Amino acid sequence: MSDGAHAHPESFISKYVFSVDHKVIAVQYLLTGMVMGLVGGFLAYVIRMQLAEPTGSVPGYGTLNFVEYNAVVTMHGTIMIFWVAMPILLAAFSNLLIPLMLGADDMAFPKLNRLSYWTFLLSTVVLVSSFFVPGGAAAGGWTSYPPLSASAAYSGGHLGVTFWLLAVVLEFAAFLMGGINFIVTIINMRPRGMGFFELPIVIWMQFVAAIVFMLSVGPLLAGGIMLLLDRVVGTGFYDPAAGGDPILFQHLFWFFGHPEVYVIFLPGMGIIGEILPVFSRKPLFGYRMIVWASIATGVMSFIVWAHHQFIAGIDPRLATPFSITTIMISVPVAVMIFSYLATLWRGSIEFTTPMLFAVGTLVLFLLGGVTGIHLGTPATDIFLHDTYFVVAHFHYALIPPVFMAFFAGIYFWYPKMFGRMMNETLGKVHFWLTMIGINVIFQPQFALGFMGHQRRIANPLLFDSLNTVQAIELQWLSTIGVLILLPGQIPFLVAFVRGFFSGEEAGANPWRANTLEWVAPSPPPHGNFAEQPQVYRGPYEYSRPDREEDWFPQNLAS
Ligand code: HEM
Ligand SMILES: [Cu+2]
């Protein structure tokens, strides 16, 4: 199924640039996502500096007018979700782990995989170039609601919005190609002995995430193309004057947008589900329950979308059912979290850097989950809607998978990717600066939300309730958090680059883990395994009383 080109000598270009090897494509996605993460992080810094000193100029950027500010917010959100979370969590980790954890030589369709990355890179170029077109980048929010996004008269975005739409459509095409590859590979290329219930949990979650993504993206693609037509050829799908309806876009957007939260969340949870058992030396608690919970989450994620529209003018009778489904979806999510906590219970816990980030993911997500209940309930959402309470909530929900689980995964699989270890001391400094930074940024925002701070406002001082000493102090506190968080990523970058050149040699299985990727050499050669290993058991047999060693690899006969 894969190319079978192992023996031929390959040029640098075909080996590392236009490669069909899933590991190279994983690294390509990873590096592109990380570079975009730096761009998105810089924009976050610009936003926070502007809010702390609305009449001043942002060091390293200059002064912003209101349209520019909204463009910065829009592009920050867009980049973080579509060009950081998606390429890293969905594409990079799936590409790396699916073939390796199945003991396979590559993806089912390696050439489609290559086309997926290059389409994604093209979408990245289109998006980044939108900063430089006349009128600047899109400024109608990452949700791109019409009429804001439909006409330049409202949000200022001219060509920028068209570029934004093109970029999003291209990137979705890329992930559809990736998604079909992940699904087919998982179904077709499992080794002998590996039924669905011997799959590592991260593979399960990537499987569910890929299916959810593919099922949810169609309506938004259609909605985006209709918006493009409204803008470019003057149709009126969303224009009431022409018989259209702007709320239609909101439905199409969130029919995709809410499942998207789980497309990001599930792979993140999968990553830490691999790490917690290894560093507690215990089986994953409730494996089957977690599998069913992730499937239930995937299914239910399709019936909660209108909780984003409680005050958008939808029929009020619709609010109650959507409120109920929204609160209900916290049940399977809680099942996962409690199973993870039970995995830690009485384990021989070792706080390596990946383990710290894995536990940090759980801690932070708890705050995101709990505050979601206030927003899923119309009575409180009517007050909190569109305030900084929402901003704090969704960052507490998104940062755990996108930041914390990503770092957990990198520190954990870096030795497999590059054959060397990352520095533990730098890793721990990185963890604490990140953990402190995030909380200093987002805790004050809950309070600012209660004070009435609306989202996407360039100068809060224009509002009396925000022009107080207390509000201004909270505003500064949040900005100081960014000044801790962003420099706090330097130890990571140093460890990442230094590890590559001078990290300690890792060996095949530095963490004494059970899953098949640790059977391959580090880094695995093209084709990964001499032959596909046979599997004899599930992935989490740690500390079995009948064995001397406290791990039991999936491929050992006895
Ligand atoms: C580096 C840490 C981060 C900081 C300091 C930060 C800060 C902010 C701020 C201040 C806003 C503007 C809210 C407003 O005024 O409307 C914002 C918006 C947003 N952020 Fe972040 N953010 C960070 C990371 C992330 C991450 C990791 C994600 C997602 C993966 C994310 C997703 C978003 C989204 C979707 C928006 C909404 C944009 C919009 O309103 O259109 N952010 N962020
Ligand atoms: Cu939602």
XYZ file of C-alpha atoms and ligand atoms in Angstrom:
602
model
C 0.000 0.000 0.000
C 2.805 2.428 0.695
C 5.296 3.293 -1.975
C 7.664 0.406 -1.567
C 10.481 2.708 -2.626
C 12.616 1.892 0.397
C 15.668 0.628 -1.393
C 16.082 3.383 -3.996
C 18.520 6.166 -3.187
C 16.582 9.382 -2.703
C 17.561 12.990 -3.185
C 17.290 15.450 -0.312
C 14.279 17.046 -2.020
C 12.264 13.850 -2.369
C 13.286 12.665 1.094
C 12.644 15.766 3.187
C 10.721 18.270 1.054
C 8.261 16.516 -1.234
C 8.323 13.464 0.972
C 5.646 10.782 1.151
C 6.992 9.452 4.470
C 4.404 9.981 7.207
C 7.093 10.944 9.744
C 8.514 13.678 7.542
C 5.001 14.959 6.810
C 4.300 14.947 10.548
C 7.374 17.101 11.164
C 6.382 19.414 8.292
C 2.951 19.920 9.824
C 4.517 20.335 13.251
C 7.015 22.998 12.197
C 4.453 24.925 10.125
C 2.065 24.852 13.080
C 4.795 25.991 15.472
C 5.812 28.906 13.252
C 2.162 29.933 12.973
C 1.977 29.566 16.776
C 4.685 32.208 17.061
C 2.660 34.507 14.769
C -0.534 33.867 16.749
C 1.337 34.400 20.011
C 2.748 37.700 18.773
C -0.786 38.833 17.876
C -1.948 37.851 21.383
C 0.827 40.051 22.771
C -0.342 42.938 20.555
C -3.939 42.551 21.780
C -2.948 42.454 25.430
C -0.569 45.435 25.191
C -3.248 47.466 23.437
C -5.811 46.657 26.141
C -3.420 47.522 28.967
C -2.505 50.857 27.375
C -5.292 51.661 24.885
C -4.047 55.104 23.988
C -0.374 54.154 23.771
C 1.606 52.423 21.101
C 2.447 48.712 21.214
C 6.227 48.120 21.356
C 7.197 46.169 18.269
C 3.971 46.933 16.421
C 3.024 50.607 16.697
C -0.384 52.187 17.191
C -3.571 50.426 16.167
C -6.818 51.934 14.970
C -10.065 50.098 15.721
C -10.168 48.268 12.393
C -6.574 47.094 12.767
C -7.306 45.934 16.292
C -10.187 43.807 15.077
C -8.030 42.416 12.300
C -5.427 41.423 14.892
C -8.067 39.697 17.058
C -9.592 37.962 14.034
C -6.268 36.718 12.742
C -5.133 35.619 16.207
C -8.236 33.439 16.648
C -8.148 32.148 13.091
C -4.470 31.252 13.237
C -4.645 29.604 16.658
C -7.578 27.373 15.726
C -7.032 26.584 12.068
C -3.282 26.990 11.631
C -1.962 25.840 15.014
C -4.433 23.525 16.728
C -5.524 21.672 13.590
C -2.135 21.078 11.939
C -0.463 20.125 15.203
C -3.107 18.128 17.043
C -4.929 16.575 14.148
C -2.338 16.386 11.387
C 1.111 16.209 13.001
C 0.363 13.783 15.823
C -1.951 11.593 13.715
C 0.636 11.394 10.982
C 3.359 10.527 13.410
C 1.479 8.084 15.584
C -1.060 6.199 13.491
C 1.385 4.171 11.362
C 3.913 3.779 14.199
C 1.377 2.646 16.782
C -0.085 0.190 14.273
C 3.342 -1.177 13.475
C 2.698 -0.175 9.849
C 5.177 1.090 7.267
C 3.252 4.243 6.319
C -0.224 5.696 5.787
C -2.669 3.947 3.485
C -2.322 6.709 0.858
C 1.137 8.297 1.136
C 0.799 10.473 -1.955
C -2.553 11.855 -0.821
C -0.811 12.602 2.448
C 1.839 14.618 0.658
C -0.859 16.480 -1.308
C -2.596 17.222 2.003
C 0.456 18.949 3.460
C 1.206 20.973 0.337
C -2.397 22.117 0.075
C -2.168 23.134 3.710
C 1.041 25.047 3.090
C -0.624 26.849 0.173
C -3.516 27.802 2.466
C -0.963 29.144 4.955
C 0.648 31.309 2.292
C -2.752 32.667 1.236
C -3.658 33.456 4.838
C -0.380 35.154 5.688
C -0.429 37.198 2.492
C -3.846 38.571 3.513
C -2.007 40.778 6.033
C -0.480 42.654 3.105
C -3.428 43.174 0.743
C -5.048 46.626 0.429
C -7.456 47.169 3.313
C -5.569 44.699 5.509
C -6.517 41.299 6.871
C -10.030 40.097 7.689
C -11.512 41.907 10.702
C -14.931 40.327 11.116
C -13.908 37.902 13.865
C -12.681 34.315 13.502
C -16.358 33.357 13.109
C -16.672 35.628 10.067
C -20.353 36.348 10.667
C -22.203 38.274 7.981
C -23.104 41.093 7.691
C -19.747 41.999 9.315
C -17.828 39.817 6.907
C -20.132 40.265 3.936
C -19.429 43.910 3.290
C -16.346 46.043 3.683
C -18.551 48.866 4.935
C -19.029 47.071 8.274
C -15.690 45.623 9.303
C -13.192 47.335 7.026
C -11.944 44.077 5.532
C -11.862 44.236 1.729
C -9.767 41.710 -0.121
C -8.627 40.372 3.263
C -11.928 38.587 3.868
C -11.845 36.985 0.435
C -8.321 35.756 1.113
C -9.450 34.517 4.528
C -12.274 32.497 2.956
C -10.016 31.073 0.262
C -7.418 30.098 2.830
C -9.992 28.376 5.046
C -11.491 26.458 2.116
C -8.032 25.293 1.006
C -7.071 24.227 4.480
C -10.290 22.242 4.883
C -9.557 20.473 1.620
C -6.139 19.595 3.064
C -7.631 18.147 6.241
C -10.272 16.201 4.339
C -7.434 14.472 2.510
C -5.661 13.910 5.810
C -8.825 12.693 7.523
C -9.681 10.042 4.957
C -6.104 8.795 5.208
C -6.260 8.500 9.005
C -9.586 6.680 8.938
C -8.626 4.198 6.219
C -5.245 3.511 7.800
C -6.763 2.779 11.196
C -9.409 0.479 9.747
C -7.201 -1.344 7.238
C -3.645 -1.446 8.438
C -3.868 -2.743 11.988
C -1.398 -5.543 12.705
C -2.352 -9.147 13.409
C -3.809 -9.420 16.896
C -4.849 -5.768 17.177
C -8.628 -5.505 17.294
C -10.303 -2.153 17.813
C -10.125 -2.615 21.568
C -6.385 -3.144 21.535
C -5.867 0.253 19.869
C -3.996 2.811 21.957
C -6.435 5.416 23.267
C -4.856 8.249 21.287
C -5.536 6.344 18.057
C -9.175 5.929 19.079
C -9.493 9.609 19.748
C -7.797 10.575 16.499
C -10.175 8.195 14.727
C -13.260 9.787 16.280
C -11.873 13.301 15.719
C -11.202 12.627 12.031
C -14.743 11.303 11.521
C -16.290 14.230 13.406
C -14.238 16.686 11.378
C -15.216 15.137 8.068
C -18.912 15.042 8.940
C -19.048 18.604 10.237
C -17.025 20.421 7.651
C -19.400 20.115 4.693
C -21.981 22.635 5.920
C -19.317 25.234 6.683
C -17.641 24.725 3.311
C -21.032 25.338 1.700
C -21.622 28.318 3.999
C -18.193 29.755 3.238
C -18.680 29.402 -0.493
C -22.075 31.139 -0.211
C -20.406 33.973 1.705
C -17.754 34.182 -0.990
C -20.497 34.425 -3.632
C -22.281 37.137 -1.615
C -19.068 39.115 -1.530
C -17.727 38.515 -4.997
C -20.694 38.104 -7.359
C -23.382 39.879 -5.339
C -25.718 37.015 -4.405
C -27.823 37.562 -1.266
C -27.739 34.319 0.736
C -27.147 36.249 3.948
C -28.616 39.599 2.989
C -32.143 40.245 4.317
C -32.691 42.942 1.698
C -32.296 40.244 -0.957
C -34.406 37.707 0.933
C -31.409 36.061 2.654
C -30.758 35.445 6.345
C -27.532 36.202 8.270
C -28.509 33.759 11.036
C -28.179 30.948 8.486
C -24.433 31.502 8.459
C -24.303 31.255 12.240
C -26.021 27.864 12.089
C -23.669 26.605 9.385
C -20.647 27.990 11.184
C -21.439 26.486 14.564
C -22.675 23.185 13.152
C -19.020 22.911 12.257
C -17.583 25.118 15.001
C -18.716 23.234 18.044
C -17.710 19.762 16.807
C -14.413 21.459 15.950
C -13.840 22.048 19.657
C -13.876 18.272 20.100
C -11.758 17.727 16.988
C -9.112 19.609 18.959
C -9.995 18.332 22.410
C -10.118 14.586 21.687
C -6.615 14.201 20.211
C -5.306 16.302 23.104
C -7.005 14.003 25.597
C -5.664 11.028 23.642
C -2.101 12.274 23.967
C -2.302 12.591 27.720
C -4.114 9.237 27.873
C -0.875 7.688 26.581
C 1.325 9.586 29.001
C -0.529 9.157 32.313
C -0.253 5.317 32.415
C 3.449 5.364 31.476
C 4.408 7.723 34.291
C 2.080 6.138 36.849
C 3.149 2.630 35.810
C -0.522 1.636 35.910
C -3.069 0.460 33.330
C -5.320 3.170 31.916
C -8.388 3.077 34.128
C -11.664 2.253 32.326
C -10.224 1.906 28.817
C -13.483 0.762 27.216
C -15.484 3.357 29.091
C -13.176 6.062 27.762
C -13.590 4.749 24.221
C -17.368 4.843 24.480
C -17.234 8.242 26.144
C -15.188 9.653 23.282
C -17.633 8.231 20.746
C -20.554 9.668 22.729
C -18.811 13.045 22.873
C -18.287 12.938 19.114
C -21.946 12.125 18.432
C -23.317 14.656 20.918
C -21.045 17.411 19.642
C -23.387 17.621 16.643
C -26.432 18.618 18.669
C -25.200 21.482 20.827
C -24.270 24.150 18.282
C -27.070 26.649 18.920
C -25.739 27.389 22.423
C -23.666 29.997 20.587
C -26.838 31.684 19.427
C -28.989 32.003 22.541
C -29.273 35.730 22.007
C -28.892 35.835 18.242
C -32.624 35.905 17.619
C -33.300 32.173 17.408
C -36.693 30.928 18.595
C -36.489 31.052 22.432
C -38.124 27.610 22.582
C -35.025 26.261 20.876
C -32.789 27.484 23.685
C -33.927 24.889 26.236
C -33.181 21.746 24.189
C -29.774 23.109 23.214
C -29.078 24.035 26.801
C -29.927 20.489 27.896
C -27.702 18.825 25.288
C -24.894 21.219 26.177
C -24.994 20.312 29.838
C -25.368 16.626 28.927
C -22.178 16.530 26.900
C -20.243 17.235 30.077
C -21.151 13.711 31.237
C -18.940 11.743 28.815
C -16.229 14.369 29.177
C -16.359 13.972 32.950
C -16.157 10.181 32.490
C -12.855 10.660 30.647
C -11.463 13.055 33.213
C -12.392 10.901 36.182
C -10.950 7.818 34.472
C -7.708 9.706 33.997
C -7.672 10.762 37.627
C -8.347 7.168 38.661
C -5.350 6.121 36.537
C -3.156 8.281 38.751
C -4.629 6.898 41.958
C -1.917 5.028 43.876
C 0.377 4.919 40.865
C 4.157 5.216 41.187
C 4.037 8.680 39.726
C 7.121 10.155 38.154
C 6.882 13.866 37.358
C 8.844 14.034 34.142
C 8.164 17.012 31.885
C 5.577 15.157 29.737
C 3.801 14.054 32.916
C 3.741 17.607 34.320
C 2.168 18.892 31.124
C -0.319 16.007 31.081
C -1.484 16.741 34.613
C -1.500 20.485 33.826
C -3.845 19.759 30.920
C -6.370 18.215 33.297
C -6.084 21.010 35.856
C -6.629 23.802 33.354
C -9.363 22.034 31.436
C -11.376 21.689 34.594
C -11.715 25.481 34.693
C -12.734 25.588 31.045
C -15.327 22.884 31.562
C -16.836 24.273 34.715
C -17.253 27.786 33.294
C -18.928 26.280 30.230
C -21.891 25.415 32.387
C -22.588 29.109 33.022
C -22.499 29.792 29.308
C -24.594 26.775 28.386
C -27.413 28.042 30.572
C -29.379 30.791 28.799
C -30.259 32.636 32.022
C -26.607 33.336 32.815
C -25.427 33.403 29.211
C -27.660 36.370 28.399
C -25.564 38.392 30.813
C -22.172 36.853 30.060
C -22.485 36.473 26.302
C -19.742 38.210 24.308
C -17.860 39.352 27.409
C -14.368 38.534 28.611
C -15.898 35.765 30.715
C -16.351 33.945 27.403
C -12.804 34.788 26.327
C -11.432 33.341 29.578
C -13.702 30.305 29.302
C -12.746 29.283 25.800
C -9.058 29.868 26.409
C -9.253 27.576 29.438
C -10.972 25.030 27.201
C -8.631 25.372 24.206
C -5.256 25.975 25.800
C -5.178 22.586 27.595
C -5.286 20.571 24.357
C -3.542 23.103 22.118
C -0.773 24.186 24.456
C -0.453 21.752 27.322
C -1.223 18.422 25.639
C 0.814 19.471 22.627
C 3.854 20.098 24.830
C 3.222 16.882 26.754
C 3.217 15.024 23.442
C 6.322 16.733 22.121
C 8.401 16.058 25.221
C 7.126 12.466 25.178
C 7.613 11.571 21.481
C 10.540 13.856 20.656
C 12.957 10.980 21.389
C 11.053 8.843 18.887
C 10.988 11.604 16.281
C 14.628 12.650 16.507
C 16.366 9.891 18.452
C 17.434 12.231 21.263
C 16.014 13.419 24.575
C 14.920 16.971 25.369
C 16.472 18.585 28.428
C 14.392 17.927 31.568
C 15.485 21.018 33.506
C 14.565 23.345 30.668
C 11.328 21.407 30.319
C 10.389 21.967 33.945
C 11.200 25.680 33.821
C 9.072 25.840 30.682
C 6.202 24.052 32.400
C 6.060 26.352 35.407
C 6.377 29.574 33.422
C 3.607 28.346 31.117
C 1.311 27.289 33.934
C 1.791 30.544 35.856
C 1.547 32.700 32.732
C -1.720 31.185 31.561
C -3.437 31.646 34.903
C -2.203 35.207 35.355
C -3.541 36.031 31.875
C -6.951 34.472 32.114
C -8.069 34.603 35.756
C -8.481 38.411 35.700
C -10.541 38.096 32.529
C -13.362 36.305 34.351
C -13.679 39.343 36.612
C -13.378 41.779 33.715
C -16.211 39.920 32.032
C -18.433 40.431 35.045
C -17.560 44.120 34.913
C -18.986 44.219 31.406
C -15.831 44.101 29.298
C -17.058 43.190 25.797
C -14.946 41.182 23.337
C -13.334 42.811 20.316
C -13.198 46.300 21.850
C -9.971 48.203 21.189
C -10.379 50.780 23.944
C -12.159 49.605 27.105
C -11.551 52.986 28.757
C -14.405 54.420 26.720
C -16.773 52.525 29.040
C -17.344 53.921 32.526
C -17.412 50.541 34.298
C -13.997 49.703 32.802
C -12.413 53.097 33.365
C -11.798 52.386 37.061
C -8.578 51.753 38.961
C -9.621 48.191 39.680
C -10.462 47.364 36.072
C -7.259 48.931 34.798
C -5.219 46.945 37.321
C -6.871 43.708 36.229
C -6.212 44.643 32.625
C -2.517 45.103 33.414
C -2.348 41.894 35.420
C -3.638 39.965 32.418
C -1.041 41.627 30.192
C 1.751 40.830 32.657
C 0.682 37.195 32.278
C 1.546 37.382 28.573
C 4.904 38.889 29.485
C 5.504 35.757 31.591
C 4.028 33.247 29.151
C 5.714 34.295 25.930
C 9.324 34.486 27.218
C 8.449 31.276 29.084
C 8.438 29.504 25.707
C 12.122 30.248 25.165
C 13.322 27.305 27.316
C 11.137 25.082 25.127
C 12.587 26.415 21.898
C 16.107 26.033 23.274
C 15.410 22.459 24.415
C 13.797 21.642 21.061
C 16.709 22.906 18.971
C 19.478 21.819 21.326
C 17.994 18.345 21.739
C 18.275 17.841 18.011
C 22.020 18.440 18.001
C 23.272 17.454 21.419
C 20.454 15.751 23.344
C 21.208 12.499 25.127
C 20.778 9.451 22.851
C 17.300 8.074 23.449
C 17.419 4.429 22.435
C 14.284 2.686 21.165
C 12.212 2.847 24.365
C 13.427 5.491 26.843
C 10.171 5.579 28.857
C 9.722 1.783 29.097
C 6.350 2.008 27.358
C 4.196 -0.727 25.808
C 2.875 0.610 22.527
C 4.350 -0.392 19.191
C 6.042 2.883 18.244
C 8.636 2.110 20.938
C 9.542 -1.148 19.182
C 10.896 0.751 16.160
C 14.371 2.318 16.327
C 14.547 6.024 17.260
C 14.217 7.692 14.821
C 12.492 4.986 12.787
C 13.922 4.440 9.286
C 11.799 4.864 6.158
C 9.347 1.950 6.375
C 9.583 1.953 10.207
C 9.677 -1.761 11.058
C 11.619 -4.620 9.538
C 8.260 -6.393 9.456
C 4.901 -5.531 10.967
C 4.932 -6.760 14.596
C 2.271 -9.133 15.872
C 0.204 -7.883 18.807
C -0.643 -10.059 21.809
C -2.361 -7.709 24.240
C -3.780 -4.296 24.956
C -1.530 -1.269 25.288
C -1.616 -0.622 29.038
C -0.354 -3.695 30.861
C 1.828 -1.979 33.422
C 2.874 -3.425 36.801
C 1.378 -6.861 36.242
C 1.920 -8.882 39.423
C 2.985 -11.991 37.476
C 5.883 -10.227 35.761
C 9.221 -9.055 36.961
C 9.326 -5.957 34.756
C 6.634 -3.384 35.309
C 5.780 -3.148 31.622
C 4.656 -5.662 29.026
C 5.047 -4.523 25.405
C 2.177 -5.273 23.054
C 4.405 -7.300 20.748
C 5.984 -9.660 23.314
C 4.611 -13.182 22.988
C 5.040 -13.862 26.716
C -0.668 32.961 24.048
C -1.725 32.872 24.780
C -2.980 33.569 24.364
C -3.380 34.811 24.718
C -2.660 35.791 25.629
C -4.627 35.059 24.055
C -5.364 36.226 24.174
C -6.490 36.526 23.464
C -7.189 37.761 23.514
C -6.812 38.918 24.425
C -8.224 37.692 22.651
C -9.161 38.814 22.276
C -10.476 38.776 22.847
C -11.236 39.952 22.363
O -10.926 41.094 22.724
O -12.200 39.712 21.646
C -8.198 36.394 22.071
C -9.124 35.924 21.161
C -9.158 34.609 20.716
N -8.237 33.612 20.990
Fe -6.595 33.815 22.129
N -4.967 33.977 23.320
C -3.983 33.023 23.488
C -3.948 31.762 22.947
C -4.970 31.207 22.198
C -5.048 29.838 21.789
C -4.014 28.757 22.098
C -6.216 29.711 21.100
C -6.845 28.511 20.449
C -6.309 27.448 20.078
C -6.856 30.994 21.055
C -8.054 31.242 20.422
C -8.662 32.466 20.369
C -9.895 32.725 19.660
C -10.704 31.728 18.853
C -10.200 34.072 19.869
C -11.415 34.807 19.359
C -11.093 35.684 18.204
C -12.299 36.449 17.816
O -12.946 37.037 18.685
O -12.602 36.444 16.612
N -6.076 31.883 21.729
N -7.117 35.697 22.571
Cu -20.086 25.335 21.249
